[in-house]
Amino acid sequence: MNPLPPDLAAALHRAGERTAPFGTVVHYFQETASTNEVAGALAERGAPEGTLVIAGAQTAGRGRLGRGWYSPADAGLYASVICRNRAAAPLLTLAGGVAVAGGVRAATGLPVEIKWPNDIVVPSGRASPRWRKLAGILAEASSGADGLQHVVLGFGINLRPAAYPPAIADRATSLETELGRAVEPGPVLAEVLAAFAEAFRDLAAGQRQGLLDRWRALAPSATGSRITWETDEGRGEGTTCGIADDGALLVRTARGTSRIISGEITWRR
Ligand code: BTN
């Protein structure tokens, strides 16, 4: 573990009342394999809910669907939090999306959107590709004999332009690229955690509707977009018609409405 950089410490301190319990305990690493991995190991050893793990760089950052997350030094925010509340667990991924999108908007004013399931993107007009990805969220749950033990919710936010691998270079962007100015990581981290804490409190209290409404408002492409998809059950195509209250993407097809809970989506015009 390394000392938390002073700018991050100051931002977390200023926002402490709004972010609690997230960030009350912080583990900072200049470099680590994956903050999700570290947070998972800490959770197994009994670390409390809200524990925050941040890294300046990751050597084996994890993405969705078994992919990696490119995490060079001085280019991004790489962070994970430990959640234990069972009532909040089912919608934590949606809460993460709302928190990152809402936090980035609050800290910088950049009008980012959510693209199902939880990519944080900047719309790019009619150009191809249609969006550039700014941030991603990965929730990893651990269960034992008596049910859910904990969920680690990790988020990666591109702050500055980097030498992205060719496979993602034309689809990735950063806050500084989009805004054309320098961006301090501290306020972005604090606003994301504050938005997450708010969503988490609602979920823990059994209130889901506000979060679902916020997610839907931040994800215009979840309604009226032509998509094709591929899951273990096969391929399909149709037009998105919102999300169900459990987070499944609803798609109107020639044969009725399909529910997609995971898999690869291709967005058409
Ligand atoms: C995605 O594929 O969109 C999800 C990416 C999630 C990346 C973050 S970076 C911090 C945390 N630690 C990881 O190893 N992954 C998540």
PDB file of C-alpha atoms and ligand atoms in Angstrom:
ATOM      1  CA  MET A   1       0.000   0.000   0.000  1.00  0.00           C
ATOM      2  CA  ASN A   2       1.160   3.589  -0.697  1.00  0.00           C
ATOM      3  CA  PRO A   3       0.104   6.950   0.780  1.00  0.00           C
ATOM      4  CA  LEU A   4      -2.999   8.428  -0.825  1.00  0.00           C
ATOM      5  CA  PRO A   5      -1.957  11.356  -3.080  1.00  0.00           C
ATOM      6  CA  PRO A   6      -2.808  14.657  -1.325  1.00  0.00           C
ATOM      7  CA  ASP A   7      -5.220  15.874  -4.028  1.00  0.00           C
ATOM      8  CA  LEU A   8      -7.320  12.696  -3.739  1.00  0.00           C
ATOM      9  CA  ALA A   9      -7.158  12.796   0.069  1.00  0.00           C
ATOM     10  CA  ALA A  10      -8.330  16.430   0.122  1.00  0.00           C
ATOM     11  CA  ALA A  11     -11.212  15.769  -2.286  1.00  0.00           C
ATOM     12  CA  LEU A  12     -12.381  12.723  -0.303  1.00  0.00           C
ATOM     13  CA  HIS A  13     -12.105  14.662   2.947  1.00  0.00           C
ATOM     14  CA  ARG A  14     -14.196  17.573   1.589  1.00  0.00           C
ATOM     15  CA  ALA A  15     -16.928  15.229   0.334  1.00  0.00           C
ATOM     16  CA  GLY A  16     -16.773  12.790   3.261  1.00  0.00           C
ATOM     17  CA  GLU A  17     -20.301  13.347   4.537  1.00  0.00           C
ATOM     18  CA  ARG A  18     -21.805  12.802   1.095  1.00  0.00           C
ATOM     19  CA  THR A  19     -19.717   9.753   0.177  1.00  0.00           C
ATOM     20  CA  ALA A  20     -19.927   7.755   3.435  1.00  0.00           C
ATOM     21  CA  PRO A  21     -19.615   4.836   3.895  1.00  0.00           C
ATOM     22  CA  PHE A  22     -17.665   4.773   0.612  1.00  0.00           C
ATOM     23  CA  GLY A  23     -14.128   6.000   1.010  1.00  0.00           C
ATOM     24  CA  THR A  24     -14.159   6.063   4.816  1.00  0.00           C
ATOM     25  CA  VAL A  25     -11.440   3.389   4.616  1.00  0.00           C
ATOM     26  CA  VAL A  26      -9.072   3.809   1.624  1.00  0.00           C
ATOM     27  CA  HIS A  27      -6.295   1.557   0.313  1.00  0.00           C
ATOM     28  CA  TYR A  28      -4.172   3.297  -2.322  1.00  0.00           C
ATOM     29  CA  PHE A  29      -1.597   1.602  -4.568  1.00  0.00           C
ATOM     30  CA  GLN A  30       0.651   3.382  -7.018  1.00  0.00           C
ATOM     31  CA  GLU A  31       0.359   0.230  -9.113  1.00  0.00           C
ATOM     32  CA  THR A  32      -1.470  -3.036  -8.587  1.00  0.00           C
ATOM     33  CA  ALA A  33      -2.796  -5.887 -10.718  1.00  0.00           C
ATOM     34  CA  SER A  34      -6.484  -5.022 -10.362  1.00  0.00           C
ATOM     35  CA  THR A  35      -8.321  -2.956  -7.754  1.00  0.00           C
ATOM     36  CA  ASN A  36     -11.243  -5.404  -8.041  1.00  0.00           C
ATOM     37  CA  GLU A  37      -8.894  -8.245  -7.173  1.00  0.00           C
ATOM     38  CA  VAL A  38      -7.437  -6.373  -4.179  1.00  0.00           C
ATOM     39  CA  ALA A  39     -10.893  -5.319  -2.948  1.00  0.00           C
ATOM     40  CA  GLY A  40     -12.138  -8.917  -3.291  1.00  0.00           C
ATOM     41  CA  ALA A  41      -9.231 -10.203  -1.198  1.00  0.00           C
ATOM     42  CA  LEU A  42      -9.825  -7.496   1.432  1.00  0.00           C
ATOM     43  CA  ALA A  43     -13.537  -8.356   1.516  1.00  0.00           C
ATOM     44  CA  GLU A  44     -12.701 -12.045   2.080  1.00  0.00           C
ATOM     45  CA  ARG A  45     -10.643 -10.951   5.096  1.00  0.00           C
ATOM     46  CA  GLY A  46     -13.586  -8.989   6.522  1.00  0.00           C
ATOM     47  CA  ALA A  47     -12.969  -5.422   5.281  1.00  0.00           C
ATOM     48  CA  PRO A  48     -16.006  -3.259   6.017  1.00  0.00           C
ATOM     49  CA  GLU A  49     -18.652  -2.092   3.599  1.00  0.00           C
ATOM     50  CA  GLY A  50     -17.531   1.064   1.849  1.00  0.00           C
ATOM     51  CA  THR A  51     -13.817   0.163   1.745  1.00  0.00           C
ATOM     52  CA  LEU A  52     -12.308   1.913  -1.285  1.00  0.00           C
ATOM     53  CA  VAL A  53      -9.318   0.598  -3.238  1.00  0.00           C
ATOM     54  CA  ILE A  54      -7.662   3.005  -5.708  1.00  0.00           C
ATOM     55  CA  ALA A  55      -4.658   2.501  -7.958  1.00  0.00           C
ATOM     56  CA  GLY A  56      -2.542   4.871  -9.997  1.00  0.00           C
ATOM     57  CA  ALA A  57      -2.093   2.102 -12.584  1.00  0.00           C
ATOM     58  CA  GLN A  58      -3.225  -1.516 -13.046  1.00  0.00           C
ATOM     59  CA  THR A  59      -1.163  -4.237 -14.679  1.00  0.00           C
ATOM     60  CA  ALA A  60      -4.090  -6.659 -15.083  1.00  0.00           C
ATOM     61  CA  GLY A  61      -7.201  -4.444 -15.034  1.00  0.00           C
ATOM     62  CA  ARG A  62     -10.345  -6.497 -15.602  1.00  0.00           C
ATOM     63  CA  GLY A  63     -13.179  -5.605 -17.963  1.00  0.00           C
ATOM     64  CA  ARG A  64     -16.539  -7.170 -18.734  1.00  0.00           C
ATOM     65  CA  LEU A  65     -16.884 -10.461 -20.601  1.00  0.00           C
ATOM     66  CA  GLY A  66     -13.378 -11.566 -19.596  1.00  0.00           C
ATOM     67  CA  ARG A  67     -11.715  -8.648 -21.357  1.00  0.00           C
ATOM     68  CA  GLY A  68      -8.954  -6.486 -19.891  1.00  0.00           C
ATOM     69  CA  TRP A  69      -9.106  -2.815 -18.941  1.00  0.00           C
ATOM     70  CA  TYR A  70      -6.222  -0.746 -20.222  1.00  0.00           C
ATOM     71  CA  SER A  71      -4.945   1.083 -17.117  1.00  0.00           C
ATOM     72  CA  PRO A  72      -1.713   3.031 -17.680  1.00  0.00           C
ATOM     73  CA  ALA A  73      -0.268   5.422 -15.084  1.00  0.00           C
ATOM     74  CA  ASP A  74      -1.417   9.067 -15.031  1.00  0.00           C
ATOM     75  CA  ALA A  75      -4.244   8.409 -17.454  1.00  0.00           C
ATOM     76  CA  GLY A  76      -7.241   7.191 -15.487  1.00  0.00           C
ATOM     77  CA  LEU A  77      -9.103   6.666 -12.252  1.00  0.00           C
ATOM     78  CA  TYR A  78      -9.114   2.988 -11.284  1.00  0.00           C
ATOM     79  CA  ALA A  79     -11.180   2.286  -8.186  1.00  0.00           C
ATOM     80  CA  SER A  80     -13.272  -0.398  -6.476  1.00  0.00           C
ATOM     81  CA  VAL A  81     -15.592  -0.391  -3.485  1.00  0.00           C
ATOM     82  CA  ILE A  82     -16.806  -3.213  -1.252  1.00  0.00           C
ATOM     83  CA  CYS A  83     -20.575  -3.599  -0.804  1.00  0.00           C
ATOM     84  CA  ARG A  84     -22.178  -6.070   1.590  1.00  0.00           C
ATOM     85  CA  ASN A  85     -25.815  -4.997   1.821  1.00  0.00           C
ATOM     86  CA  ARG A  86     -27.943  -7.781   0.345  1.00  0.00           C
ATOM     87  CA  ALA A  87     -30.959  -5.609  -0.443  1.00  0.00           C
ATOM     88  CA  ALA A  88     -28.807  -3.337  -2.603  1.00  0.00           C
ATOM     89  CA  ALA A  89     -26.966  -6.127  -4.430  1.00  0.00           C
ATOM     90  CA  PRO A  90     -29.283  -6.901  -7.381  1.00  0.00           C
ATOM     91  CA  LEU A  91     -29.155  -3.367  -8.820  1.00  0.00           C
ATOM     92  CA  LEU A  92     -25.588  -2.408  -7.867  1.00  0.00           C
ATOM     93  CA  THR A  93     -24.398  -2.489 -11.474  1.00  0.00           C
ATOM     94  CA  LEU A  94     -27.106  -0.024 -12.487  1.00  0.00           C
ATOM     95  CA  ALA A  95     -26.227   2.094  -9.445  1.00  0.00           C
ATOM     96  CA  GLY A  96     -22.595   2.090 -10.600  1.00  0.00           C
ATOM     97  CA  GLY A  97     -23.598   3.346 -14.040  1.00  0.00           C
ATOM     98  CA  VAL A  98     -25.774   6.104 -12.625  1.00  0.00           C
ATOM     99  CA  ALA A  99     -23.013   7.067 -10.185  1.00  0.00           C
ATOM    100  CA  VAL A 100     -20.237   7.263 -12.773  1.00  0.00           C
ATOM    101  CA  ALA A 101     -22.379   9.081 -15.346  1.00  0.00           C
ATOM    102  CA  GLY A 102     -23.889  11.407 -12.737  1.00  0.00           C
ATOM    103  CA  GLY A 103     -20.576  11.988 -10.978  1.00  0.00           C
ATOM    104  CA  VAL A 104     -18.739  12.824 -14.207  1.00  0.00           C
ATOM    105  CA  ARG A 105     -21.547  15.207 -15.198  1.00  0.00           C
ATOM    106  CA  ALA A 106     -21.542  16.884 -11.768  1.00  0.00           C
ATOM    107  CA  ALA A 107     -17.752  17.265 -11.604  1.00  0.00           C
ATOM    108  CA  THR A 108     -17.103  18.330 -15.207  1.00  0.00           C
ATOM    109  CA  GLY A 109     -20.384  19.205 -16.944  1.00  0.00           C
ATOM    110  CA  LEU A 110     -19.659  16.717 -19.755  1.00  0.00           C
ATOM    111  CA  PRO A 111     -23.032  15.261 -20.881  1.00  0.00           C
ATOM    112  CA  VAL A 112     -22.077  11.579 -20.848  1.00  0.00           C
ATOM    113  CA  GLU A 113     -24.650   8.829 -21.377  1.00  0.00           C
ATOM    114  CA  ILE A 114     -25.015   5.223 -20.287  1.00  0.00           C
ATOM    115  CA  LYS A 115     -25.061   2.546 -22.985  1.00  0.00           C
ATOM    116  CA  TRP A 116     -26.549  -0.749 -21.806  1.00  0.00           C
ATOM    117  CA  PRO A 117     -25.412  -2.598 -19.826  1.00  0.00           C
ATOM    118  CA  ASN A 118     -23.128  -0.041 -18.274  1.00  0.00           C
ATOM    119  CA  ASP A 119     -20.702   1.636 -20.649  1.00  0.00           C
ATOM    120  CA  ILE A 120     -20.252   5.329 -19.964  1.00  0.00           C
ATOM    121  CA  VAL A 121     -20.049   6.969 -23.353  1.00  0.00           C
ATOM    122  CA  VAL A 122     -19.868  10.307 -25.098  1.00  0.00           C
ATOM    123  CA  PRO A 123     -22.256  10.504 -28.053  1.00  0.00           C
ATOM    124  CA  SER A 124     -20.486  11.458 -31.277  1.00  0.00           C
ATOM    125  CA  GLY A 125     -23.281  12.573 -33.616  1.00  0.00           C
ATOM    126  CA  ARG A 126     -23.740  10.497 -36.734  1.00  0.00           C
ATOM    127  CA  ALA A 127     -20.065   9.639 -36.995  1.00  0.00           C
ATOM    128  CA  SER A 128     -19.017   6.012 -36.873  1.00  0.00           C
ATOM    129  CA  PRO A 129     -18.620   4.686 -34.218  1.00  0.00           C
ATOM    130  CA  ARG A 130     -21.661   6.363 -32.748  1.00  0.00           C
ATOM    131  CA  TRP A 131     -20.160   6.707 -29.247  1.00  0.00           C
ATOM    132  CA  ARG A 132     -16.759   6.873 -27.652  1.00  0.00           C
ATOM    133  CA  LYS A 133     -16.299   5.010 -24.391  1.00  0.00           C
ATOM    134  CA  LEU A 134     -15.115   7.062 -21.451  1.00  0.00           C
ATOM    135  CA  ALA A 135     -15.601   4.685 -18.540  1.00  0.00           C
ATOM    136  CA  GLY A 136     -16.628   1.162 -17.614  1.00  0.00           C
ATOM    137  CA  ILE A 137     -18.021  -0.607 -14.576  1.00  0.00           C
ATOM    138  CA  LEU A 138     -17.432  -4.159 -13.396  1.00  0.00           C
ATOM    139  CA  ALA A 139     -19.383  -5.731 -10.509  1.00  0.00           C
ATOM    140  CA  GLU A 140     -18.056  -9.028  -9.141  1.00  0.00           C
ATOM    141  CA  ALA A 141     -20.083 -10.897  -6.529  1.00  0.00           C
ATOM    142  CA  SER A 142     -18.910 -13.550  -4.088  1.00  0.00           C
ATOM    143  CA  SER A 143     -21.323 -16.000  -2.469  1.00  0.00           C
ATOM    144  CA  GLY A 144     -20.919 -18.606   0.273  1.00  0.00           C
ATOM    145  CA  ALA A 145     -23.063 -21.311   1.848  1.00  0.00           C
ATOM    146  CA  ASP A 146     -25.423 -18.726   3.337  1.00  0.00           C
ATOM    147  CA  GLY A 147     -25.766 -16.570   0.258  1.00  0.00           C
ATOM    148  CA  LEU A 148     -24.152 -13.386  -0.968  1.00  0.00           C
ATOM    149  CA  GLN A 149     -20.983 -12.408   0.912  1.00  0.00           C
ATOM    150  CA  HIS A 150     -20.027  -9.224  -0.884  1.00  0.00           C
ATOM    151  CA  VAL A 151     -20.019  -7.404  -4.199  1.00  0.00           C
ATOM    152  CA  VAL A 152     -16.973  -5.523  -5.468  1.00  0.00           C
ATOM    153  CA  LEU A 153     -17.989  -2.653  -7.714  1.00  0.00           C
ATOM    154  CA  GLY A 154     -15.093  -1.366  -9.796  1.00  0.00           C
ATOM    155  CA  PHE A 155     -14.994   1.572 -12.165  1.00  0.00           C
ATOM    156  CA  GLY A 156     -12.392   2.826 -14.580  1.00  0.00           C
ATOM    157  CA  ILE A 157     -12.633   6.382 -15.946  1.00  0.00           C
ATOM    158  CA  ASN A 158     -10.303   7.617 -18.693  1.00  0.00           C
ATOM    159  CA  LEU A 159      -8.998  10.997 -17.535  1.00  0.00           C
ATOM    160  CA  ARG A 160      -6.298  11.744 -20.083  1.00  0.00           C
ATOM    161  CA  PRO A 161      -5.524  10.540 -23.601  1.00  0.00           C
ATOM    162  CA  ALA A 162      -3.344   7.440 -23.672  1.00  0.00           C
ATOM    163  CA  ALA A 163      -1.867   5.091 -26.245  1.00  0.00           C
ATOM    164  CA  TYR A 164      -4.961   2.863 -26.308  1.00  0.00           C
ATOM    165  CA  PRO A 165      -4.501  -0.599 -27.857  1.00  0.00           C
ATOM    166  CA  PRO A 166      -5.513  -0.642 -31.565  1.00  0.00           C
ATOM    167  CA  ALA A 167      -8.618  -2.753 -30.860  1.00  0.00           C
ATOM    168  CA  ILE A 168     -10.197   0.067 -28.823  1.00  0.00           C
ATOM    169  CA  ALA A 169      -8.361   3.163 -30.080  1.00  0.00           C
ATOM    170  CA  ASP A 170     -11.189   4.397 -32.325  1.00  0.00           C
ATOM    171  CA  ARG A 171     -13.833   3.774 -29.660  1.00  0.00           C
ATOM    172  CA  ALA A 172     -12.108   5.159 -26.547  1.00  0.00           C
ATOM    173  CA  THR A 173     -11.955   8.709 -25.278  1.00  0.00           C
ATOM    174  CA  SER A 174     -10.977  10.584 -22.135  1.00  0.00           C
ATOM    175  CA  LEU A 175     -12.351  13.469 -20.103  1.00  0.00           C
ATOM    176  CA  GLU A 176      -9.511  15.787 -21.099  1.00  0.00           C
ATOM    177  CA  THR A 177      -9.912  14.907 -24.780  1.00  0.00           C
ATOM    178  CA  GLU A 178     -13.618  15.718 -24.673  1.00  0.00           C
ATOM    179  CA  LEU A 179     -13.357  18.851 -22.551  1.00  0.00           C
ATOM    180  CA  GLY A 180     -10.159  20.241 -24.087  1.00  0.00           C
ATOM    181  CA  ARG A 181      -8.809  21.179 -20.662  1.00  0.00           C
ATOM    182  CA  ALA A 182      -7.058  19.669 -17.661  1.00  0.00           C
ATOM    183  CA  VAL A 183      -9.251  17.675 -15.260  1.00  0.00           C
ATOM    184  CA  GLU A 184      -8.499  17.089 -11.576  1.00  0.00           C
ATOM    185  CA  PRO A 185      -9.194  13.465 -10.609  1.00  0.00           C
ATOM    186  CA  GLY A 186     -10.156  14.270  -6.982  1.00  0.00           C
ATOM    187  CA  PRO A 187     -13.488  16.012  -7.637  1.00  0.00           C
ATOM    188  CA  VAL A 188     -14.453  13.351 -10.215  1.00  0.00           C
ATOM    189  CA  LEU A 189     -13.781  10.576  -7.702  1.00  0.00           C
ATOM    190  CA  ALA A 190     -15.649  12.434  -4.930  1.00  0.00           C
ATOM    191  CA  GLU A 191     -18.736  13.119  -7.082  1.00  0.00           C
ATOM    192  CA  VAL A 192     -18.875   9.524  -8.339  1.00  0.00           C
ATOM    193  CA  LEU A 193     -18.688   8.186  -4.778  1.00  0.00           C
ATOM    194  CA  ALA A 194     -21.295  10.689  -3.556  1.00  0.00           C
ATOM    195  CA  ALA A 195     -23.686   9.672  -6.350  1.00  0.00           C
ATOM    196  CA  PHE A 196     -23.019   6.002  -5.609  1.00  0.00           C
ATOM    197  CA  ALA A 197     -23.643   6.497  -1.880  1.00  0.00           C
ATOM    198  CA  GLU A 198     -26.977   8.157  -2.644  1.00  0.00           C
ATOM    199  CA  ALA A 199     -28.106   5.327  -4.944  1.00  0.00           C
ATOM    200  CA  PHE A 200     -26.839   2.730  -2.486  1.00  0.00           C
ATOM    201  CA  ARG A 201     -28.802   4.249   0.418  1.00  0.00           C
ATOM    202  CA  ASP A 202     -32.003   4.140  -1.638  1.00  0.00           C
ATOM    203  CA  LEU A 203     -31.453   0.519  -2.653  1.00  0.00           C
ATOM    204  CA  ALA A 204     -30.582  -0.538   0.894  1.00  0.00           C
ATOM    205  CA  ALA A 205     -33.868   1.045   2.018  1.00  0.00           C
ATOM    206  CA  GLY A 206     -35.780  -0.934  -0.626  1.00  0.00           C
ATOM    207  CA  GLN A 207     -36.325   2.072  -2.901  1.00  0.00           C
ATOM    208  CA  ARG A 208     -35.527   1.194  -6.512  1.00  0.00           C
ATOM    209  CA  GLN A 209     -37.727   3.482  -8.568  1.00  0.00           C
ATOM    210  CA  GLY A 210     -35.633   6.652  -8.297  1.00  0.00           C
ATOM    211  CA  LEU A 211     -32.509   4.789  -9.435  1.00  0.00           C
ATOM    212  CA  LEU A 212     -34.315   3.127 -12.343  1.00  0.00           C
ATOM    213  CA  ASP A 213     -35.734   6.487 -13.438  1.00  0.00           C
ATOM    214  CA  ARG A 214     -32.266   8.092 -13.279  1.00  0.00           C
ATOM    215  CA  TRP A 215     -30.706   5.216 -15.236  1.00  0.00           C
ATOM    216  CA  ARG A 216     -33.403   5.495 -17.940  1.00  0.00           C
ATOM    217  CA  ALA A 217     -32.917   9.264 -18.215  1.00  0.00           C
ATOM    218  CA  LEU A 218     -29.150   8.816 -18.646  1.00  0.00           C
ATOM    219  CA  ALA A 219     -29.519   6.057 -21.268  1.00  0.00           C
ATOM    220  CA  PRO A 220     -31.513   7.381 -24.232  1.00  0.00           C
ATOM    221  CA  SER A 221     -30.179   4.611 -26.507  1.00  0.00           C
ATOM    222  CA  ALA A 222     -31.998   2.009 -24.393  1.00  0.00           C
ATOM    223  CA  THR A 223     -35.163   3.074 -26.232  1.00  0.00           C
ATOM    224  CA  GLY A 224     -35.652   3.122 -29.997  1.00  0.00           C
ATOM    225  CA  SER A 225     -32.214   1.844 -31.123  1.00  0.00           C
ATOM    226  CA  ARG A 226     -31.828  -0.929 -33.709  1.00  0.00           C
ATOM    227  CA  ILE A 227     -29.587  -3.668 -32.312  1.00  0.00           C
ATOM    228  CA  THR A 228     -28.441  -7.193 -32.999  1.00  0.00           C
ATOM    229  CA  TRP A 229     -27.270  -9.406 -30.163  1.00  0.00           C
ATOM    230  CA  GLU A 230     -25.611 -12.679 -29.499  1.00  0.00           C
ATOM    231  CA  THR A 231     -26.005 -14.656 -26.280  1.00  0.00           C
ATOM    232  CA  ASP A 232     -25.546 -18.290 -25.260  1.00  0.00           C
ATOM    233  CA  GLU A 233     -29.144 -18.851 -26.423  1.00  0.00           C
ATOM    234  CA  GLY A 234     -28.481 -17.510 -29.911  1.00  0.00           C
ATOM    235  CA  ARG A 235     -28.706 -14.358 -32.019  1.00  0.00           C
ATOM    236  CA  GLY A 236     -31.492 -11.864 -32.454  1.00  0.00           C
ATOM    237  CA  GLU A 237     -32.335  -8.436 -33.774  1.00  0.00           C
ATOM    238  CA  GLY A 238     -34.846  -5.783 -32.885  1.00  0.00           C
ATOM    239  CA  THR A 239     -35.447  -2.321 -31.446  1.00  0.00           C
ATOM    240  CA  THR A 240     -34.645  -1.467 -27.838  1.00  0.00           C
ATOM    241  CA  CYS A 241     -37.695  -0.584 -25.731  1.00  0.00           C
ATOM    242  CA  GLY A 242     -36.228   0.217 -22.319  1.00  0.00           C
ATOM    243  CA  ILE A 243     -35.042  -1.814 -19.343  1.00  0.00           C
ATOM    244  CA  ALA A 244     -37.056  -3.998 -17.010  1.00  0.00           C
ATOM    245  CA  ASP A 245     -36.967  -3.248 -13.287  1.00  0.00           C
ATOM    246  CA  ASP A 246     -34.268  -5.924 -12.849  1.00  0.00           C
ATOM    247  CA  GLY A 247     -31.990  -4.203 -15.374  1.00  0.00           C
ATOM    248  CA  ALA A 248     -32.637  -6.541 -18.344  1.00  0.00           C
ATOM    249  CA  LEU A 249     -32.627  -4.797 -21.729  1.00  0.00           C
ATOM    250  CA  LEU A 250     -35.995  -5.141 -23.483  1.00  0.00           C
ATOM    251  CA  VAL A 251     -35.997  -5.512 -27.252  1.00  0.00           C
ATOM    252  CA  ARG A 252     -39.012  -5.554 -29.568  1.00  0.00           C
ATOM    253  CA  THR A 253     -38.519  -8.219 -32.219  1.00  0.00           C
ATOM    254  CA  ALA A 254     -40.653  -9.739 -34.975  1.00  0.00           C
ATOM    255  CA  ARG A 255     -41.626 -12.447 -32.469  1.00  0.00           C
ATOM    256  CA  GLY A 256     -42.456 -10.295 -29.449  1.00  0.00           C
ATOM    257  CA  THR A 257     -40.359  -8.726 -26.689  1.00  0.00           C
ATOM    258  CA  SER A 258     -37.031 -10.309 -25.727  1.00  0.00           C
ATOM    259  CA  ARG A 259     -35.183  -9.795 -22.452  1.00  0.00           C
ATOM    260  CA  ILE A 260     -31.397  -9.598 -22.656  1.00  0.00           C
ATOM    261  CA  ILE A 261     -29.462 -10.006 -19.448  1.00  0.00           C
ATOM    262  CA  SER A 262     -25.937 -10.347 -20.801  1.00  0.00           C
ATOM    263  CA  GLY A 263     -24.063 -10.901 -24.026  1.00  0.00           C
ATOM    264  CA  GLU A 264     -22.657  -8.990 -26.946  1.00  0.00           C
ATOM    265  CA  ILE A 265     -24.774  -6.211 -28.460  1.00  0.00           C
ATOM    266  CA  THR A 266     -24.165  -4.505 -31.787  1.00  0.00           C
ATOM    267  CA  TRP A 267     -25.824  -1.123 -32.119  1.00  0.00           C
ATOM    268  CA  ARG A 268     -27.162  -0.229 -35.576  1.00  0.00           C
ATOM    269  CA  ARG A 269     -28.531   3.061 -36.814  1.00  0.00           C
TER     270      ARG A 269
HETATM  271  C1  BTN B   1     -15.796  -2.708 -18.791  1.00  0.00           C
HETATM  272  O1  BTN B   1     -15.340  -3.658 -19.438  1.00  0.00           O
HETATM  273  O2  BTN B   1     -16.425  -1.791 -19.327  1.00  0.00           O
HETATM  274  C2  BTN B   1     -15.589  -2.658 -17.303  1.00  0.00           C
HETATM  275  C3  BTN B   1     -14.263  -2.072 -16.948  1.00  0.00           C
HETATM  276  C4  BTN B   1     -14.015  -1.915 -15.457  1.00  0.00           C
HETATM  277  C5  BTN B   1     -12.619  -1.432 -15.166  1.00  0.00           C
HETATM  278  C6  BTN B   1     -12.388  -1.112 -13.723  1.00  0.00           C
HETATM  279  S1  BTN B   1     -10.859  -0.271 -13.452  1.00  0.00           S
HETATM  280  C7  BTN B   1     -11.023  -0.475 -11.734  1.00  0.00           C
HETATM  281  C8  BTN B   1     -11.616  -1.845 -11.485  1.00  0.00           C
HETATM  282  N1  BTN B   1     -10.560  -2.840 -11.393  1.00  0.00           N
HETATM  283  C9  BTN B   1     -10.580  -3.693 -12.418  1.00  0.00           C
HETATM  284  O3  BTN B   1      -9.760  -4.623 -12.589  1.00  0.00           O
HETATM  285  N2  BTN B   1     -11.595  -3.399 -13.246  1.00  0.00           N
HETATM  286  C10 BTN B   1     -12.372  -2.290 -12.755  1.00  0.00           C
END
